[in-house]
Short mmCIF file of C-alpha atoms in Angstrom, two decimals:
data_model
loop_
_atom_site.label_atom_id
_atom_site.label_comp_id
_atom_site.label_asym_id
_atom_site.label_seq_id
_atom_site.Cartn_x
_atom_site.Cartn_y
_atom_site.Cartn_z
CA GLY A 1 16.40 -1.41 6.39
CA ALA A 2 13.04 -2.85 5.41
CA VAL A 3 13.68 -3.42 1.76
CA VAL A 4 11.31 -5.48 -0.49
CA SER A 5 12.28 -6.49 -3.86
CA GLN A 6 10.04 -7.69 -6.73
CA HIS A 7 10.94 -9.59 -9.93
CA PRO A 8 10.35 -9.05 -12.69
CA SER A 9 9.67 -5.31 -12.63
CA TRP A 10 7.73 -5.54 -15.94
CA VAL A 11 6.58 -8.54 -18.05
CA ILE A 12 4.75 -9.00 -21.28
CA CYS A 13 3.07 -12.42 -21.99
CA LYS A 14 0.75 -13.90 -24.37
CA SER A 15 -2.91 -14.63 -23.47
CA GLY A 16 -3.27 -18.07 -22.06
CA THR A 17 0.25 -18.33 -20.48
CA SER A 18 1.23 -18.06 -16.83
CA VAL A 19 3.37 -15.56 -15.21
CA LYS A 20 5.20 -15.85 -11.94
CA ILE A 21 6.09 -12.75 -9.81
CA GLU A 22 8.52 -13.09 -6.95
CA CYS A 23 8.43 -10.85 -3.74
CA ARG A 24 11.35 -10.92 -1.45
CA SER A 25 12.01 -9.20 1.82
CA LEU A 26 15.90 -8.51 1.84
CA ASP A 27 16.84 -7.48 5.31
CA PHE A 28 13.79 -8.75 7.59
CA GLN A 29 11.88 -11.65 7.99
CA ALA A 30 8.19 -11.32 6.66
CA THR A 31 5.77 -13.22 8.48
CA THR A 32 2.96 -11.67 6.44
CA MET A 33 2.98 -10.68 2.78
CA PHE A 34 0.21 -8.86 0.90
CA TRP A 35 -0.51 -8.82 -2.79
CA TYR A 36 -2.15 -5.77 -4.32
CA ARG A 37 -3.26 -4.94 -7.85
CA GLN A 38 -3.72 -1.38 -9.13
CA PHE A 39 -5.25 -0.37 -12.40
CA PRO A 40 -4.23 3.17 -13.90
CA LYS A 41 -5.54 5.95 -11.90
CA GLN A 42 -7.23 3.81 -9.43
CA SER A 43 -6.56 2.90 -5.70
CA LEU A 44 -4.67 -0.26 -4.46
CA MET A 45 -6.77 -3.19 -4.34
CA LEU A 46 -5.90 -6.03 -1.89
CA MET A 47 -5.86 -9.31 -3.56
CA ALA A 48 -4.74 -11.58 -0.86
CA THR A 49 -2.69 -11.99 2.51
CA SER A 50 -0.44 -14.72 3.12
CA ASN A 51 1.38 -15.96 6.14
CA GLU A 52 4.50 -18.00 5.88
CA GLY A 53 3.76 -21.63 5.78
CA SER A 54 -0.02 -21.08 5.46
CA LYS A 55 -2.49 -20.93 2.66
CA ALA A 56 -3.19 -17.35 1.45
CA THR A 57 -6.53 -15.55 2.43
CA TYR A 58 -7.98 -14.23 -0.72
CA GLU A 59 -10.31 -11.05 -0.84
CA GLN A 60 -13.76 -11.43 -2.08
CA GLY A 61 -13.99 -11.58 -5.74
CA VAL A 62 -10.25 -12.68 -6.37
CA GLU A 63 -10.07 -16.11 -7.97
CA LYS A 64 -7.69 -18.34 -5.94
CA ASP A 65 -7.35 -20.75 -8.70
CA LYS A 66 -6.21 -18.06 -11.13
CA PHE A 67 -3.93 -16.10 -8.77
CA LEU A 68 -1.80 -18.70 -7.00
CA ILE A 69 0.14 -17.51 -3.97
CA ASN A 70 2.87 -19.28 -2.24
CA HIS A 71 4.71 -18.09 0.81
CA ALA A 72 7.12 -20.76 1.41
CA SER A 73 9.76 -18.82 3.36
CA LEU A 74 9.88 -15.83 5.71
CA THR A 75 11.68 -13.86 2.89
CA LEU A 76 9.79 -15.07 -0.33
CA SER A 77 6.37 -15.08 -1.61
CA THR A 78 5.30 -15.64 -5.16
CA LEU A 79 2.19 -14.78 -7.19
CA THR A 80 1.39 -16.81 -10.23
CA VAL A 81 -1.17 -15.40 -12.65
CA THR A 82 -2.38 -18.58 -14.54
CA SER A 83 -3.97 -18.54 -17.86
CA ALA A 84 -3.53 -14.80 -18.18
CA HIS A 85 -5.94 -12.62 -20.20
CA PRO A 86 -5.68 -9.13 -21.35
CA GLU A 87 -7.92 -7.97 -18.54
CA ASP A 88 -5.23 -9.24 -16.06
CA SER A 89 -2.93 -6.50 -17.23
CA SER A 90 -2.21 -4.31 -14.25
CA PHE A 91 0.34 -3.18 -11.81
CA TYR A 92 0.98 -5.80 -9.22
CA ILE A 93 2.50 -4.84 -5.94
CA CYS A 94 3.56 -6.90 -2.92
CA SER A 95 4.28 -5.70 0.51
CA ALA A 96 5.86 -7.49 3.59
CA SER A 97 5.26 -7.04 7.28
CA ARG A 98 7.05 -8.51 10.21
CA GLY A 99 3.69 -9.52 11.36
CA LEU A 100 4.08 -7.71 14.78
CA ALA A 101 0.96 -5.94 16.01
CA GLY A 102 0.83 -2.52 14.58
CA ASP A 103 3.82 -3.08 12.29
CA GLU A 104 3.94 -1.18 9.09
CA GLN A 105 3.83 -2.79 5.58
CA TYR A 106 6.90 -2.32 3.34
CA PHE A 107 6.09 -2.24 -0.44
CA GLY A 108 8.02 -3.70 -3.29
CA PRO A 109 8.60 -1.62 -6.37
CA GLY A 110 5.82 -3.38 -8.22
CA THR A 111 5.58 -5.56 -11.36
CA ARG A 112 3.74 -4.16 -14.62
CA LEU A 113 2.19 -7.00 -16.33
CA THR A 114 0.87 -6.75 -19.88
CA VAL A 115 -1.04 -9.49 -21.48
CA THR A 116 -1.17 -9.43 -25.31
CA GLN B 1 -19.30 2.91 5.22
CA LYS B 2 -15.69 2.44 4.08
CA GLU B 3 -13.15 1.55 6.71
CA VAL B 4 -11.02 4.45 5.73
CA GLU B 5 -12.03 7.51 3.92
CA GLN B 6 -10.09 10.26 2.28
CA ASN B 7 -10.85 13.08 0.07
CA SER B 8 -9.72 12.17 -3.40
CA GLY B 9 -8.78 15.61 -4.37
CA PRO B 10 -6.97 16.94 -6.31
CA LEU B 11 -5.59 19.17 -3.69
CA SER B 12 -3.54 22.00 -5.13
CA VAL B 13 -1.25 24.23 -2.99
CA PRO B 14 1.28 26.71 -4.11
CA GLU B 15 4.91 25.96 -3.39
CA GLY B 16 6.09 26.88 0.05
CA ALA B 17 2.62 26.45 1.54
CA ILE B 18 1.13 24.14 4.02
CA ALA B 19 -0.65 21.00 2.58
CA SER B 20 -3.14 19.30 4.82
CA LEU B 21 -4.41 15.83 4.12
CA ASN B 22 -7.11 14.20 6.00
CA CYS B 23 -8.42 10.81 6.80
CA THR B 24 -11.26 9.37 8.82
CA TYR B 25 -11.53 5.73 9.91
CA SER B 26 -14.45 3.66 11.21
CA ASP B 27 -12.87 1.04 13.63
CA ARG B 28 -12.72 2.82 17.03
CA GLY B 29 -10.31 0.24 18.33
CA SER B 30 -7.69 0.96 15.58
CA GLN B 31 -4.26 1.48 17.13
CA SER B 32 -1.74 2.05 14.37
CA PHE B 33 -1.92 4.67 11.54
CA PHE B 34 0.28 5.13 8.60
CA TRP B 35 0.81 7.56 5.79
CA TYR B 36 2.17 6.45 2.43
CA ARG B 37 3.21 8.55 -0.63
CA GLN B 38 2.81 7.08 -4.03
CA TYR B 39 4.22 8.79 -7.04
CA SER B 40 2.49 8.05 -10.42
CA GLY B 41 3.46 4.67 -11.66
CA LYS B 42 5.40 3.73 -8.56
CA SER B 43 4.60 1.71 -5.58
CA PRO B 44 3.77 3.36 -2.17
CA GLU B 45 6.37 4.36 0.22
CA LEU B 46 6.03 4.75 3.96
CA ILE B 47 6.52 8.36 5.03
CA MET B 48 4.96 8.51 8.68
CA PHE B 49 3.32 6.34 11.28
CA ILE B 50 1.69 7.37 14.37
CA TYR B 51 0.29 5.28 17.28
CA SER B 52 -0.60 7.84 20.03
CA ASN B 53 -2.93 10.89 20.15
CA GLY B 54 -1.33 14.11 19.28
CA ASP B 55 1.34 15.20 16.87
CA LYS B 56 4.24 13.44 15.46
CA GLU B 57 6.86 15.53 13.56
CA ASP B 58 9.41 14.29 11.04
CA GLY B 59 11.08 16.87 9.10
CA ARG B 60 8.42 18.82 7.10
CA PHE B 61 5.81 16.20 7.87
CA THR B 62 3.67 16.26 10.81
CA ALA B 63 1.10 13.46 11.50
CA GLN B 64 -1.74 14.31 13.87
CA LEU B 65 -3.96 11.67 15.44
CA ASN B 66 -7.27 12.18 17.22
CA LYS B 67 -8.74 8.92 18.34
CA ALA B 68 -11.75 10.40 19.95
CA SER B 69 -12.83 11.86 16.53
CA GLN B 70 -11.38 8.87 14.54
CA TYR B 71 -9.43 11.23 12.55
CA VAL B 72 -5.69 11.36 11.29
CA SER B 73 -4.13 13.90 9.20
CA LEU B 74 -0.83 14.82 7.60
CA LEU B 75 0.57 18.22 7.16
CA ILE B 76 3.37 18.98 4.83
CA ARG B 77 5.07 22.29 5.53
CA ASP B 78 7.01 24.34 2.90
CA SER B 79 5.40 22.19 0.23
CA GLN B 80 7.68 21.48 -2.79
CA PRO B 81 6.79 20.39 -6.26
CA SER B 82 8.50 17.01 -5.43
CA ASP B 83 5.76 16.43 -2.94
CA SER B 84 3.22 16.21 -5.66
CA ALA B 85 1.99 12.50 -5.30
CA THR B 86 -0.96 10.56 -4.09
CA TYR B 87 -1.13 10.19 -0.37
CA LEU B 88 -2.54 7.04 1.15
CA CYS B 89 -3.87 6.82 4.66
CA ALA B 90 -3.64 3.26 6.15
CA VAL B 91 -5.12 2.06 9.25
CA ASN B 92 -4.20 -1.15 11.11
CA PRO B 93 -7.05 -2.13 13.53
CA THR B 94 -5.72 -5.41 14.51
CA GLY B 95 -3.33 -8.15 13.81
CA ASN B 96 -2.46 -8.15 9.95
CA GLN B 97 -5.47 -6.29 8.88
CA PHE B 98 -4.70 -3.10 6.91
CA TYR B 99 -7.14 -0.86 5.43
CA PHE B 100 -6.15 1.77 2.95
CA GLY B 101 -8.08 4.90 1.85
CA THR B 102 -8.33 5.59 -1.78
CA GLY B 103 -5.78 8.29 -1.48
CA THR B 104 -5.62 12.14 -1.93
CA SER B 105 -3.93 13.41 -5.04
CA LEU B 106 -1.73 16.52 -4.16
CA THR B 107 -0.33 18.97 -6.67
CA VAL B 108 2.26 21.63 -5.67
CA ILE B 109 2.35 24.30 -7.99
CA PRO B 110 5.77 26.17 -8.49
#
């Protein structure tokens, strides 16, 4: 149990275009989903936390108009990178939690984005 | 002061030895603690969670929690080369807040 999927697993796009990444909890209802970014050999960086049906809460320094997060259902959250630039190239990882106190996060396999 | 602190390593142990990974946290009211393993190029996977003071064992892994000292550790017995990875400590102080450490890189030498 507790499986989280992400799609696509990797994507290459041209500078200036937008890319959408989907995160799905396959066998549980994810009240809360988290989006992280990780650059090579660096630690996880939390970008935003989203609760189903609510606006996402973005971490300081993360542009909410550039990284659009939608958590429309208890099993699906999407991250759209708008007007992507090469510096947005990174490993994007989502995680999901049932939202219960003390509940663990389950991570998706990640999406590797390369912007050319 | 960071919420969760770990030694970045790298930590090297010979195959078959015990690897000891340590983590301290700043929020004294934290209740839930997690250890994740992350292989290079992959996403983190949960390997242990602990809520109560003391030890919790799962196979070759033992998590130890000392809330008075605000300290949580992970012991890996009979370390294998396949255990070579970065280990992330995470703390859930309340609600949906999670704080991750920067991770400790472990290398098990055959």
